[in-house]
XYZ file of C-alpha atoms in Angstrom:
172
model
C 0.111 -0.203 -0.009
C 1.050 3.391 -0.881
C 1.788 5.916 2.247
C -1.234 8.202 2.881
C -0.478 12.058 3.272
C -2.090 13.468 5.701
C -5.306 16.542 4.512
C -3.650 18.765 7.565
C -1.927 21.892 6.366
C 1.650 22.486 6.562
C 1.587 24.640 9.902
C -1.152 22.175 11.925
C 1.446 19.594 11.045
C 3.879 20.768 12.704
C 1.721 21.940 15.371
C 0.817 18.119 15.839
C 4.427 16.785 15.325
C 5.697 19.354 17.994
C 3.804 18.657 20.616
C 1.254 21.685 19.895
C 2.899 24.666 20.921
C 0.085 27.177 21.784
C 0.210 31.005 21.093
C -0.017 31.172 24.785
C 2.791 29.829 25.028
C 4.623 31.482 22.961
C 3.586 34.979 23.712
C 4.676 33.900 27.311
C 7.849 32.924 26.682
C 8.473 36.678 24.482
C 7.883 38.203 27.417
C 10.148 36.064 29.860
C 12.969 36.824 27.219
C 11.770 40.826 26.878
C 11.619 41.092 30.578
C 14.649 39.133 31.329
C 17.054 41.402 28.862
C 15.164 44.515 30.216
C 16.390 43.212 33.509
C 19.409 42.095 32.544
C 20.136 46.175 31.406
C 18.920 47.542 34.186
C 21.479 46.208 36.384
C 24.627 46.558 33.550
C 23.816 50.743 33.825
C 22.853 50.654 37.607
C 26.828 49.259 37.942
C 28.008 51.466 35.306
C 26.486 54.647 37.436
C 27.689 53.664 40.097
C 31.125 53.165 39.449
C 30.954 56.397 37.903
C 29.984 57.570 40.615
C 32.545 56.201 43.187
C 34.796 58.204 40.279
C 33.842 61.485 39.729
C 32.840 61.291 43.997
C 36.370 62.820 44.763
C 35.931 65.711 42.177
C 32.662 66.494 43.849
C 34.177 66.141 47.543
C 36.842 68.270 46.818
C 34.435 70.923 44.376
C 32.119 71.563 48.413
C 35.561 72.016 50.378
C 36.513 74.467 48.082
C 33.209 76.101 48.246
C 33.176 76.138 51.843
C 36.547 77.624 51.792
C 35.454 80.383 49.430
C 32.785 80.984 51.246
C 34.868 81.909 54.340
C 37.560 83.892 51.821
C 34.669 85.906 50.873
C 33.862 87.296 54.675
C 37.017 89.980 54.654
C 39.843 90.514 52.165
C 42.600 88.742 51.905
C 45.964 90.191 52.631
C 49.010 87.685 51.970
C 50.806 86.083 54.337
C 48.118 87.312 57.338
C 44.610 85.552 56.225
C 44.925 81.835 57.541
C 42.880 80.181 54.950
C 45.197 80.965 52.009
C 46.886 77.742 53.451
C 43.459 75.452 52.752
C 43.636 77.263 49.426
C 47.091 75.466 47.938
C 45.826 72.036 49.330
C 42.681 72.686 47.740
C 43.905 73.706 44.255
C 46.627 70.799 44.317
C 43.390 68.588 45.029
C 41.265 70.123 42.125
C 44.723 69.345 39.915
C 43.810 66.171 40.498
C 40.720 65.835 39.869
C 40.880 67.664 36.701
C 43.711 64.326 35.714
C 41.435 62.200 36.672
C 38.559 63.756 34.841
C 39.520 65.578 32.221
C 35.721 66.394 30.649
C 34.991 67.997 33.347
C 35.665 71.659 33.380
C 38.019 72.025 37.085
C 40.719 73.428 35.050
C 38.580 76.866 34.934
C 38.049 76.549 38.915
C 41.647 76.454 39.448
C 42.673 79.407 37.064
C 39.849 81.292 38.976
C 41.789 80.353 42.252
C 44.637 80.921 40.682
C 43.827 84.662 39.654
C 42.731 85.378 42.974
C 45.823 84.305 44.131
C 47.229 87.054 41.975
C 45.411 89.698 43.474
C 46.130 89.564 47.210
C 47.399 92.829 49.185
C 50.381 92.986 50.125
C 51.030 92.127 54.279
C 52.085 96.592 54.638
C 49.206 97.261 52.920
C 48.427 100.018 55.658
C 51.463 101.325 56.551
C 51.927 102.111 52.416
C 48.742 103.217 52.010
C 49.273 105.775 55.414
C 51.739 106.657 53.647
C 50.688 107.472 50.087
C 47.059 107.436 49.924
C 46.712 107.439 46.367
C 47.849 103.605 46.343
C 43.720 103.596 47.579
C 42.562 102.679 44.229
C 44.892 100.042 43.377
C 44.235 98.289 46.798
C 40.452 98.772 46.525
C 40.995 97.160 42.635
C 42.838 94.344 43.994
C 39.789 93.900 46.562
C 37.432 93.908 43.934
C 39.004 91.562 41.558
C 39.214 89.178 44.812
C 35.381 89.558 45.276
C 34.988 88.922 41.191
C 37.400 85.646 41.269
C 35.720 83.848 43.895
C 32.069 84.861 42.475
C 33.436 83.228 38.857
C 35.214 80.484 40.951
C 31.830 79.076 43.037
C 30.204 79.849 39.367
C 32.434 77.245 38.013
C 31.787 74.611 41.410
C 28.522 74.934 40.478
C 28.160 74.134 36.565
C 31.186 71.105 37.353
C 28.707 69.472 40.337
C 26.095 70.304 38.234
C 27.675 68.272 35.405
C 28.754 65.540 37.858
C 25.012 65.153 39.210
C 23.783 64.926 35.741
C 26.059 61.979 34.797
C 25.693 59.682 38.369
C 21.659 60.532 38.085
C 19.714 57.966 38.754
């Protein structure tokens, strides 16, 4: 006798031969696979952001420390050799340079440049005695004091920008 062919369509023949996978199982498998892929991606993304946050945290902390120091310096005019916070400013500038090397895409260099310009505008230690002798120096000393204020505000603005960039990159 000759073999008989089934009148079933090829799709039904495959379904019958394969054990009868229904469309419900197929959709459940697709949803499960999608959930697995999305979960894996979220885990990898969170780990990447955590590593980035740990990498950028020292620079963020240094910027915060600098902001606090600048707030103290803004209370009075800085005089070379007499203002106590100037020693801390040297340390902070060194830390900011390290942060700049660690993260060259962030503008830590702008903060460093503003702080160095601030240090260039310090009043001389004997400015009061010189002013008592020659009152024509008053305009020069007032200009130095004004430039100190301008540089402090420019450094504060640069700190806000850098911290905003870090927060944007590490936002969850």
